[in-house]
């Protein structure tokens, strides 16, 4: 029987598209190579010394052949580019209904937080058929989140959020690796992604009772780090309310110049760690930096909280 796996298991919808590009390119390159060698062999045989062939008028140019070759190559190149671009785009842009989860890489493990508040180490449980978006960051050096069966790999960087998404298409357990050398125990920075039927997944989520969600934990931290003291209305410091800030374009001020930026996760994170870099127009740069005081997982929770108050009305 055929038991020689050329490629890893296929566990996500994107894996098919990824493999399609891979096999298409392989097929074209291999057939061009064979064609080249076959033509060479034929010409070597046909024109070798002892052959009686007419050698009186060797052709110089064949414009038609050249046009055909150029147009053909261009067509193949453009076709490959288009297929690659379409698949790349689909693999880069998560659908709107994606379930968002958070990953923190550190020497040498993966910590995963579910929006409902459950967290796990070196394990990621996801429901079958549901697009999942991972927002990832690192607490120390560069890591890389790699699930071969899903054909997804994304660097995980300190001080930045990177994203990736996939849609699991088959229940099972799939390898998870760190694919960026990150120190002594890099090779132990491995784990499992478990794809479960949605009902099973719900049962798994509620195992051990449901604790506070990420946003609720974030709200506690928001109070604990005294963010609330300034941001929920203060007598001494005028600070902007954070309700609805997420996903909006915020006016910032540098000297006399006002410019706008999108309030995404990156912006909120930098506002907490480097508040002086981006100061909201019309406010004094009075916010202290929390650099080194809040760890990556807590930052994610605070961000989850600020995102969760997006739709509520601002409370004066
Ligand atoms: C001493 C008061 C003070 C504290 C404490 C404080 N902030 Fe701020 N914050 C401000 C002020 C003032 C601004 C507006 C000026 C600026 O952008 O630096 C601001 C701006 C922000 C912004 C950008 C808001 C916008 O409308 O674009 C975010 C996000 C933010 N703070 C989050 C936090 C979080 C989270 C904490 C707690 C970890 C916190 N702040 C603690 C005073 C404070
Ligand atoms: Cu690593």
mmCIF file of C-alpha atoms and ligand atoms in Angstrom:
data_model
loop_
_atom_site.group_PDB
_atom_site.id
_atom_site.type_symbol
_atom_site.label_atom_id
_atom_site.label_comp_id
_atom_site.label_asym_id
_atom_site.label_seq_id
_atom_site.Cartn_x
_atom_site.Cartn_y
_atom_site.Cartn_z
ATOM 1 C CA UNK A 1 0.000 0.000 0.000
ATOM 2 C CA UNK A 2 0.932 3.613 -0.468
ATOM 3 C CA UNK A 3 2.316 4.637 2.887
ATOM 4 C CA UNK A 4 4.883 7.219 2.000
ATOM 5 C CA UNK A 5 3.519 10.610 3.025
ATOM 6 C CA UNK A 6 5.072 13.203 0.746
ATOM 7 C CA UNK A 7 3.095 15.963 2.431
ATOM 8 C CA UNK A 8 1.654 16.139 5.947
ATOM 9 C CA UNK A 9 -2.002 15.410 6.672
ATOM 10 C CA UNK A 10 -4.567 17.874 5.425
ATOM 11 C CA UNK A 11 -6.529 19.404 8.299
ATOM 12 C CA UNK A 12 -7.780 22.728 6.999
ATOM 13 C CA UNK A 13 -9.540 24.173 3.983
ATOM 14 C CA UNK A 14 -6.545 26.384 3.202
ATOM 15 C CA UNK A 15 -4.302 23.338 3.020
ATOM 16 C CA UNK A 16 -6.016 22.233 -0.201
ATOM 17 C CA UNK A 17 -5.446 25.578 -1.857
ATOM 18 C CA UNK A 18 -1.874 25.683 -0.655
ATOM 19 C CA UNK A 19 -1.214 22.203 -2.023
ATOM 20 C CA UNK A 20 -2.887 23.107 -5.303
ATOM 21 C CA UNK A 21 -0.345 25.875 -5.864
ATOM 22 C CA UNK A 22 2.463 23.584 -4.798
ATOM 23 C CA UNK A 23 1.493 20.761 -7.148
ATOM 24 C CA UNK A 24 0.721 23.083 -10.029
ATOM 25 C CA UNK A 25 4.154 24.667 -9.838
ATOM 26 C CA UNK A 26 5.832 21.317 -9.371
ATOM 27 C CA UNK A 27 3.997 19.874 -12.381
ATOM 28 C CA UNK A 28 4.967 22.785 -14.610
ATOM 29 C CA UNK A 29 8.595 22.824 -13.547
ATOM 30 C CA UNK A 30 8.960 19.051 -13.814
ATOM 31 C CA UNK A 31 7.326 18.884 -17.243
ATOM 32 C CA UNK A 32 9.454 21.748 -18.567
ATOM 33 C CA UNK A 33 12.562 19.989 -17.302
ATOM 34 C CA UNK A 34 11.530 16.713 -18.941
ATOM 35 C CA UNK A 35 10.678 18.500 -22.144
ATOM 36 C CA UNK A 36 14.099 20.196 -22.176
ATOM 37 C CA UNK A 37 15.980 16.967 -21.592
ATOM 38 C CA UNK A 38 13.875 15.006 -24.072
ATOM 39 C CA UNK A 39 14.482 17.611 -26.765
ATOM 40 C CA UNK A 40 18.186 17.551 -26.010
ATOM 41 C CA UNK A 41 18.338 13.763 -26.230
ATOM 42 C CA UNK A 42 16.453 13.821 -29.499
ATOM 43 C CA UNK A 43 18.755 16.446 -31.043
ATOM 44 C CA UNK A 44 21.873 14.683 -29.838
ATOM 45 C CA UNK A 45 20.692 11.494 -31.485
ATOM 46 C CA UNK A 46 19.417 13.097 -34.668
ATOM 47 C CA UNK A 47 22.516 15.165 -35.374
ATOM 48 C CA UNK A 48 25.305 13.060 -34.003
ATOM 49 C CA UNK A 49 28.312 12.581 -36.241
ATOM 50 C CA UNK A 50 27.442 9.453 -38.147
ATOM 51 C CA UNK A 51 23.919 10.609 -39.032
ATOM 52 C CA UNK A 52 23.301 11.474 -42.625
ATOM 53 C CA UNK A 53 21.271 14.675 -42.363
ATOM 54 C CA UNK A 54 21.277 17.820 -44.402
ATOM 55 C CA UNK A 55 23.592 20.291 -42.704
ATOM 56 C CA UNK A 56 23.874 22.756 -45.574
ATOM 57 C CA UNK A 57 21.533 25.512 -44.348
ATOM 58 C CA UNK A 58 21.526 25.651 -40.568
ATOM 59 C CA UNK A 59 18.692 27.993 -39.507
ATOM 60 C CA UNK A 60 19.639 31.281 -37.886
ATOM 61 C CA UNK A 61 16.404 32.664 -36.654
ATOM 62 C CA UNK A 62 12.920 31.437 -36.209
ATOM 63 C CA UNK A 63 10.909 34.445 -35.150
ATOM 64 C CA UNK A 64 7.655 32.563 -34.987
ATOM 65 C CA UNK A 65 9.149 30.048 -32.596
ATOM 66 C CA UNK A 66 10.529 32.859 -30.455
ATOM 67 C CA UNK A 67 7.198 34.683 -30.337
ATOM 68 C CA UNK A 68 5.397 31.528 -29.353
ATOM 69 C CA UNK A 69 7.951 30.740 -26.658
ATOM 70 C CA UNK A 70 7.886 34.263 -25.226
ATOM 71 C CA UNK A 71 4.116 34.487 -25.203
ATOM 72 C CA UNK A 72 3.835 30.985 -23.781
ATOM 73 C CA UNK A 73 6.308 31.684 -20.968
ATOM 74 C CA UNK A 74 4.589 34.949 -20.176
ATOM 75 C CA UNK A 75 1.210 33.235 -20.054
ATOM 76 C CA UNK A 76 2.510 30.511 -17.743
ATOM 77 C CA UNK A 77 4.236 33.074 -15.502
ATOM 78 C CA UNK A 78 1.188 35.314 -15.255
ATOM 79 C CA UNK A 79 -1.082 32.340 -14.637
ATOM 80 C CA UNK A 80 1.132 31.106 -11.786
ATOM 81 C CA UNK A 81 1.293 34.590 -10.335
ATOM 82 C CA UNK A 82 -2.475 34.949 -10.404
ATOM 83 C CA UNK A 83 -3.149 31.580 -8.837
ATOM 84 C CA UNK A 84 -0.510 32.324 -6.182
ATOM 85 C CA UNK A 85 -1.842 35.819 -5.496
ATOM 86 C CA UNK A 86 -5.438 34.655 -5.126
ATOM 87 C CA UNK A 87 -4.481 31.856 -2.743
ATOM 88 C CA UNK A 88 -2.095 34.102 -0.827
ATOM 89 C CA UNK A 89 -4.827 36.675 -0.406
ATOM 90 C CA UNK A 90 -7.310 34.084 0.805
ATOM 91 C CA UNK A 91 -4.797 32.682 3.270
ATOM 92 C CA UNK A 92 -3.881 36.157 4.559
ATOM 93 C CA UNK A 93 -7.258 37.748 5.138
ATOM 94 C CA UNK A 94 -9.401 36.101 7.815
ATOM 95 C CA UNK A 95 -13.159 36.007 7.275
ATOM 96 C CA UNK A 96 -15.233 38.357 9.437
ATOM 97 C CA UNK A 97 -16.848 35.557 11.398
ATOM 98 C CA UNK A 98 -13.506 34.119 12.533
ATOM 99 C CA UNK A 99 -13.254 33.111 16.172
ATOM 100 C CA UNK A 100 -10.455 35.158 17.673
ATOM 101 C CA UNK A 101 -7.919 33.504 19.961
ATOM 102 C CA UNK A 102 -4.742 34.800 21.449
ATOM 103 C CA UNK A 103 -1.307 33.196 21.532
ATOM 104 C CA UNK A 104 1.744 34.196 23.539
ATOM 105 C CA UNK A 105 5.030 32.482 22.691
ATOM 106 C CA UNK A 106 7.792 32.379 25.236
ATOM 107 C CA UNK A 107 10.885 30.320 25.892
ATOM 108 C CA UNK A 108 9.795 27.566 25.505
ATOM 109 C CA UNK A 109 6.078 27.171 25.293
ATOM 110 C CA UNK A 110 2.896 28.350 23.666
ATOM 111 C CA UNK A 111 0.226 29.877 25.817
ATOM 112 C CA UNK A 112 -3.218 30.088 24.272
ATOM 113 C CA UNK A 113 -6.111 32.174 25.573
ATOM 114 C CA UNK A 114 -9.679 31.591 24.500
ATOM 115 C CA UNK A 115 -11.982 34.637 24.484
ATOM 116 C CA UNK A 116 -14.211 32.863 27.027
ATOM 117 C CA UNK A 117 -11.341 32.957 29.508
ATOM 118 C CA UNK A 118 -9.998 29.424 29.227
ATOM 119 C CA UNK A 119 -6.265 29.165 28.694
ATOM 120 C CA UNK A 120 -4.033 26.267 27.778
ATOM 121 C CA UNK A 121 -0.345 25.509 27.305
ATOM 122 C CA UNK A 122 1.079 23.827 24.204
ATOM 123 C CA UNK A 123 -2.443 22.853 23.242
ATOM 124 C CA UNK A 124 -4.991 24.552 21.062
ATOM 125 C CA UNK A 125 -8.539 23.264 20.899
ATOM 126 C CA UNK A 126 -10.667 24.502 18.024
ATOM 127 C CA UNK A 127 -14.117 23.641 16.680
ATOM 128 C CA UNK A 128 -14.450 21.913 13.319
ATOM 129 C CA UNK A 129 -15.458 24.076 10.376
ATOM 130 C CA UNK A 130 -15.152 27.366 12.230
ATOM 131 C CA UNK A 131 -12.590 29.856 10.902
ATOM 132 C CA UNK A 132 -10.135 30.660 13.694
ATOM 133 C CA UNK A 133 -7.984 33.750 13.820
ATOM 134 C CA UNK A 134 -4.927 33.809 16.052
ATOM 135 C CA UNK A 135 -3.509 37.048 17.318
ATOM 136 C CA UNK A 136 0.005 36.297 18.428
ATOM 137 C CA UNK A 137 2.882 37.911 20.229
ATOM 138 C CA UNK A 138 6.049 36.873 22.007
ATOM 139 C CA UNK A 139 7.226 37.608 25.487
ATOM 140 C CA UNK A 140 10.924 37.261 24.631
ATOM 141 C CA UNK A 141 12.523 36.322 21.309
ATOM 142 C CA UNK A 142 11.159 35.598 17.842
ATOM 143 C CA UNK A 143 9.194 32.367 17.572
ATOM 144 C CA UNK A 144 7.144 30.999 14.736
ATOM 145 C CA UNK A 145 3.775 29.278 14.996
ATOM 146 C CA UNK A 146 3.647 26.381 12.587
ATOM 147 C CA UNK A 147 0.922 23.808 11.979
ATOM 148 C CA UNK A 148 2.009 21.694 8.992
ATOM 149 C CA UNK A 149 -1.382 19.995 8.580
ATOM 150 C CA UNK A 150 -2.987 23.410 8.128
ATOM 151 C CA UNK A 151 -0.148 24.725 5.935
ATOM 152 C CA UNK A 152 0.146 27.822 8.094
ATOM 153 C CA UNK A 153 3.276 29.337 9.561
ATOM 154 C CA UNK A 154 3.668 32.798 10.992
ATOM 155 C CA UNK A 155 6.475 34.508 12.867
ATOM 156 C CA UNK A 156 5.605 35.561 16.409
ATOM 157 C CA UNK A 157 7.474 38.718 17.359
ATOM 158 C CA UNK A 158 8.142 40.499 20.632
ATOM 159 C CA UNK A 159 6.531 43.931 20.744
ATOM 160 C CA UNK A 160 4.172 43.238 17.866
ATOM 161 C CA UNK A 161 0.982 41.405 17.043
ATOM 162 C CA UNK A 162 0.943 39.099 14.080
ATOM 163 C CA UNK A 163 -2.076 37.220 12.806
ATOM 164 C CA UNK A 164 -2.920 34.030 11.085
ATOM 165 C CA UNK A 165 -6.106 32.134 10.399
ATOM 166 C CA UNK A 166 -7.299 28.720 9.309
ATOM 167 C CA UNK A 167 -10.488 26.749 8.997
ATOM 168 C CA UNK A 168 -10.190 23.202 10.357
ATOM 169 C CA UNK A 169 -11.734 20.682 7.966
ATOM 170 C CA UNK A 170 -11.160 17.360 9.726
ATOM 171 C CA UNK A 171 -11.345 16.368 13.398
ATOM 172 C CA UNK A 172 -8.088 15.100 14.825
ATOM 173 C CA UNK A 173 -4.864 15.993 16.577
ATOM 174 C CA UNK A 174 -2.258 17.870 14.624
ATOM 175 C CA UNK A 175 1.322 18.794 15.409
ATOM 176 C CA UNK A 176 2.182 22.314 16.417
ATOM 177 C CA UNK A 177 5.790 23.441 16.163
ATOM 178 C CA UNK A 178 7.935 26.458 16.804
ATOM 179 C CA UNK A 179 9.641 27.007 13.472
ATOM 180 C CA UNK A 180 12.125 29.701 14.433
ATOM 181 C CA UNK A 181 15.221 28.741 16.383
ATOM 182 C CA UNK A 182 14.674 30.378 19.767
ATOM 183 C CA UNK A 183 17.286 28.972 22.144
ATOM 184 C CA UNK A 184 18.266 25.801 23.964
ATOM 185 C CA UNK A 185 14.877 24.130 24.212
ATOM 186 C CA UNK A 186 13.546 25.306 20.874
ATOM 187 C CA UNK A 187 12.963 21.715 19.817
ATOM 188 C CA UNK A 188 10.716 21.175 22.852
ATOM 189 C CA UNK A 189 8.511 24.084 21.943
ATOM 190 C CA UNK A 190 5.936 21.801 20.422
ATOM 191 C CA UNK A 191 2.320 20.983 21.040
ATOM 192 C CA UNK A 192 -0.958 19.824 19.589
ATOM 193 C CA UNK A 193 -3.865 21.405 17.841
ATOM 194 C CA UNK A 194 -7.042 19.454 18.522
ATOM 195 C CA UNK A 195 -9.944 19.848 16.139
ATOM 196 C CA UNK A 196 -13.251 18.824 17.733
ATOM 197 C CA UNK A 197 -16.875 18.617 16.655
ATOM 198 C CA UNK A 198 -18.572 21.897 17.685
ATOM 199 C CA UNK A 199 -20.705 20.196 20.372
ATOM 200 C CA UNK A 200 -17.657 18.448 21.819
ATOM 201 C CA UNK A 201 -15.796 21.729 21.737
ATOM 202 C CA UNK A 202 -18.542 23.455 23.722
ATOM 203 C CA UNK A 203 -18.458 20.653 26.268
ATOM 204 C CA UNK A 204 -14.683 20.980 26.488
ATOM 205 C CA UNK A 205 -14.955 24.758 26.945
ATOM 206 C CA UNK A 206 -17.325 24.438 29.883
ATOM 207 C CA UNK A 207 -15.292 21.721 31.596
ATOM 208 C CA UNK A 208 -14.387 22.833 35.072
ATOM 209 C CA UNK A 209 -16.984 25.572 34.966
ATOM 210 C CA UNK A 210 -16.797 28.812 33.090
ATOM 211 C CA UNK A 211 -14.549 31.376 34.735
ATOM 212 C CA UNK A 212 -14.485 35.060 33.859
ATOM 213 C CA UNK A 213 -14.018 35.771 30.153
ATOM 214 C CA UNK A 214 -10.892 37.464 28.834
ATOM 215 C CA UNK A 215 -12.706 40.787 28.673
ATOM 216 C CA UNK A 216 -13.925 40.397 32.259
ATOM 217 C CA UNK A 217 -10.427 39.577 33.439
ATOM 218 C CA UNK A 218 -9.254 42.578 31.448
ATOM 219 C CA UNK A 219 -11.722 44.794 33.238
ATOM 220 C CA UNK A 220 -10.345 43.657 36.600
ATOM 221 C CA UNK A 221 -6.833 44.474 35.410
ATOM 222 C CA UNK A 222 -8.076 47.821 34.135
ATOM 223 C CA UNK A 223 -9.088 48.667 37.672
ATOM 224 C CA UNK A 224 -6.077 46.994 39.282
ATOM 225 C CA UNK A 225 -3.558 49.015 37.224
ATOM 226 C CA UNK A 226 -5.481 52.214 37.947
ATOM 227 C CA UNK A 227 -6.351 52.784 34.303
ATOM 228 C CA UNK A 228 -9.924 53.281 35.486
ATOM 229 C CA UNK A 229 -8.829 56.074 37.811
ATOM 230 C CA UNK A 230 -8.016 58.271 34.831
ATOM 231 C CA UNK A 231 -10.110 56.789 32.039
ATOM 232 C CA UNK A 232 -13.460 56.599 33.771
ATOM 233 C CA UNK A 233 -13.539 60.262 34.632
ATOM 234 C CA UNK A 234 -11.099 61.811 37.060
ATOM 235 C CA UNK A 235 -11.004 65.128 38.870
ATOM 236 C CA UNK A 236 -7.278 65.612 38.350
ATOM 237 C CA UNK A 237 -6.409 64.159 34.938
ATOM 238 C CA UNK A 238 -8.374 64.681 31.763
ATOM 239 C CA UNK A 239 -8.136 61.383 29.879
ATOM 240 C CA UNK A 240 -10.180 60.131 26.926
ATOM 241 C CA UNK A 241 -12.964 57.611 27.523
ATOM 242 C CA UNK A 242 -12.093 54.329 25.918
ATOM 243 C CA UNK A 243 -15.618 53.227 25.002
ATOM 244 C CA UNK A 244 -15.813 52.731 21.273
ATOM 245 C CA UNK A 245 -12.203 53.666 20.627
ATOM 246 C CA UNK A 246 -11.345 50.252 19.174
ATOM 247 C CA UNK A 247 -11.636 50.136 15.404
ATOM 248 C CA UNK A 248 -11.933 53.891 15.103
ATOM 249 C CA UNK A 249 -9.637 56.393 13.503
ATOM 250 C CA UNK A 250 -8.062 58.450 16.307
ATOM 251 C CA UNK A 251 -6.679 61.983 15.909
ATOM 252 C CA UNK A 252 -3.142 62.210 17.262
ATOM 253 C CA UNK A 253 -1.012 65.248 17.769
ATOM 254 C CA UNK A 254 2.701 65.768 17.308
ATOM 255 C CA UNK A 255 3.667 69.416 17.803
ATOM 256 C CA UNK A 256 1.151 71.357 15.758
ATOM 257 C CA UNK A 257 0.508 68.560 13.355
ATOM 258 C CA UNK A 258 -2.616 66.423 13.733
ATOM 259 C CA UNK A 259 -2.743 63.071 12.013
ATOM 260 C CA UNK A 260 -4.951 59.999 12.231
ATOM 261 C CA UNK A 261 -4.295 56.407 13.047
ATOM 262 C CA UNK A 262 -6.429 53.289 13.251
ATOM 263 C CA UNK A 263 -7.087 52.189 16.842
ATOM 264 C CA UNK A 264 -6.316 48.498 16.447
ATOM 265 C CA UNK A 265 -4.612 46.097 18.858
ATOM 266 C CA UNK A 266 -1.220 47.516 17.987
ATOM 267 C CA UNK A 267 -2.349 51.036 18.823
ATOM 268 C CA UNK A 268 -3.884 50.111 22.176
ATOM 269 C CA UNK A 269 -0.828 48.095 23.133
ATOM 270 C CA UNK A 270 1.535 50.947 22.241
ATOM 271 C CA UNK A 271 -0.716 53.444 24.031
ATOM 272 C CA UNK A 272 -0.203 51.436 27.218
ATOM 273 C CA UNK A 273 3.515 50.778 26.862
ATOM 274 C CA UNK A 274 4.680 53.903 25.035
ATOM 275 C CA UNK A 275 2.008 56.532 25.689
ATOM 276 C CA UNK A 276 4.296 59.427 24.756
ATOM 277 C CA UNK A 277 4.739 58.198 21.190
ATOM 278 C CA UNK A 278 1.148 58.722 20.156
ATOM 279 C CA UNK A 279 -0.695 61.386 22.070
ATOM 280 C CA UNK A 280 -4.389 61.867 21.439
ATOM 281 C CA UNK A 281 -5.078 65.337 20.018
ATOM 282 C CA UNK A 282 -6.422 67.714 22.654
ATOM 283 C CA UNK A 283 -4.961 65.815 25.626
ATOM 284 C CA UNK A 284 -1.852 66.313 27.705
ATOM 285 C CA UNK A 285 0.722 63.495 27.597
ATOM 286 C CA UNK A 286 0.056 62.580 31.213
ATOM 287 C CA UNK A 287 -0.364 58.859 30.920
ATOM 288 C CA UNK A 288 2.474 56.904 32.577
ATOM 289 C CA UNK A 289 4.152 54.086 30.675
ATOM 290 C CA UNK A 290 3.372 50.562 31.839
ATOM 291 C CA UNK A 291 6.409 49.099 30.111
ATOM 292 C CA UNK A 292 7.727 46.118 32.070
ATOM 293 C CA UNK A 293 4.764 46.120 34.468
ATOM 294 C CA UNK A 294 2.089 44.286 32.517
ATOM 295 C CA UNK A 295 2.877 40.954 30.917
ATOM 296 C CA UNK A 296 1.788 39.961 27.420
ATOM 297 C CA UNK A 297 -1.164 37.876 28.528
ATOM 298 C CA UNK A 298 -2.519 40.661 30.720
ATOM 299 C CA UNK A 299 -2.064 43.146 27.891
ATOM 300 C CA UNK A 300 -4.157 40.890 25.679
ATOM 301 C CA UNK A 301 -6.854 40.780 28.348
ATOM 302 C CA UNK A 302 -6.903 44.548 28.730
ATOM 303 C CA UNK A 303 -7.145 44.857 24.954
ATOM 304 C CA UNK A 304 -9.992 42.324 24.949
ATOM 305 C CA UNK A 305 -11.750 44.471 27.543
ATOM 306 C CA UNK A 306 -11.287 47.688 25.574
ATOM 307 C CA UNK A 307 -12.579 45.913 22.450
ATOM 308 C CA UNK A 308 -15.574 44.617 24.390
ATOM 309 C CA UNK A 309 -16.716 48.075 25.440
ATOM 310 C CA UNK A 310 -16.698 49.075 21.789
ATOM 311 C CA UNK A 311 -20.435 49.068 21.309
ATOM 312 C CA UNK A 312 -21.548 50.452 24.624
ATOM 313 C CA UNK A 313 -22.351 54.116 24.984
ATOM 314 C CA UNK A 314 -19.685 56.244 26.636
ATOM 315 C CA UNK A 315 -20.506 56.716 30.297
ATOM 316 C CA UNK A 316 -19.833 60.283 31.373
HETATM 317 C C1 LIG B 1 -2.553 59.214 34.983
HETATM 318 C C2 LIG B 1 -3.729 58.958 34.218
HETATM 319 C C3 LIG B 1 -3.738 57.759 33.295
HETATM 320 C C4 LIG B 1 -3.575 56.438 33.630
HETATM 321 C C5 LIG B 1 -3.271 55.831 34.983
HETATM 322 C C6 LIG B 1 -3.765 55.697 32.420
HETATM 323 N N1 LIG B 1 -4.013 56.535 31.375
HETATM 324 FE FE1 LIG B 1 -4.395 55.999 29.457
HETATM 325 N N2 LIG B 1 -4.375 57.948 28.879
HETATM 326 C C7 LIG B 1 -4.275 59.028 29.758
HETATM 327 C C8 LIG B 1 -4.272 60.261 28.979
HETATM 328 C C9 LIG B 1 -4.163 61.674 29.553
HETATM 329 C C10 LIG B 1 -4.402 59.888 27.631
HETATM 330 C C11 LIG B 1 -4.451 60.826 26.416
HETATM 331 C C12 LIG B 1 -3.086 61.328 26.051
HETATM 332 C C13 LIG B 1 -2.252 60.264 25.422
HETATM 333 O O1 LIG B 1 -2.633 59.715 24.387
HETATM 334 O O2 LIG B 1 -1.190 59.960 25.983
HETATM 335 C C14 LIG B 1 -4.457 58.430 27.609
HETATM 336 C C15 LIG B 1 -4.599 57.652 26.451
HETATM 337 C C16 LIG B 1 -4.859 56.293 26.451
HETATM 338 C C17 LIG B 1 -5.230 55.533 25.294
HETATM 339 C C18 LIG B 1 -5.467 56.079 23.902
HETATM 340 C C19 LIG B 1 -6.923 56.523 23.912
HETATM 341 C C20 LIG B 1 -7.486 57.088 22.649
HETATM 342 O O3 LIG B 1 -8.597 57.675 22.735
HETATM 343 O O4 LIG B 1 -6.891 56.963 21.572
HETATM 344 C C21 LIG B 1 -5.415 54.243 25.699
HETATM 345 C C22 LIG B 1 -5.851 53.050 24.842
HETATM 346 C C23 LIG B 1 -5.130 54.191 27.113
HETATM 347 N N3 LIG B 1 -4.796 55.456 27.541
HETATM 348 C C24 LIG B 1 -5.204 53.051 27.881
HETATM 349 C C25 LIG B 1 -4.820 53.012 29.232
HETATM 350 C C26 LIG B 1 -4.713 51.780 30.003
HETATM 351 C C27 LIG B 1 -5.076 50.393 29.481
HETATM 352 C C28 LIG B 1 -4.264 52.133 31.233
HETATM 353 C C29 LIG B 1 -3.928 51.205 32.396
HETATM 354 C C30 LIG B 1 -2.974 50.158 32.115
HETATM 355 C C31 LIG B 1 -4.119 53.567 31.244
HETATM 356 N N4 LIG B 1 -4.459 54.063 30.022
HETATM 357 C C32 LIG B 1 -3.717 54.310 32.342
HETATM 358 C C33 LIG B 1 -4.170 58.964 31.115
HETATM 359 C C34 LIG B 1 -3.992 57.804 31.866
HETATM 360 CU CU1 LIG B 2 10.226 29.230 19.817
#
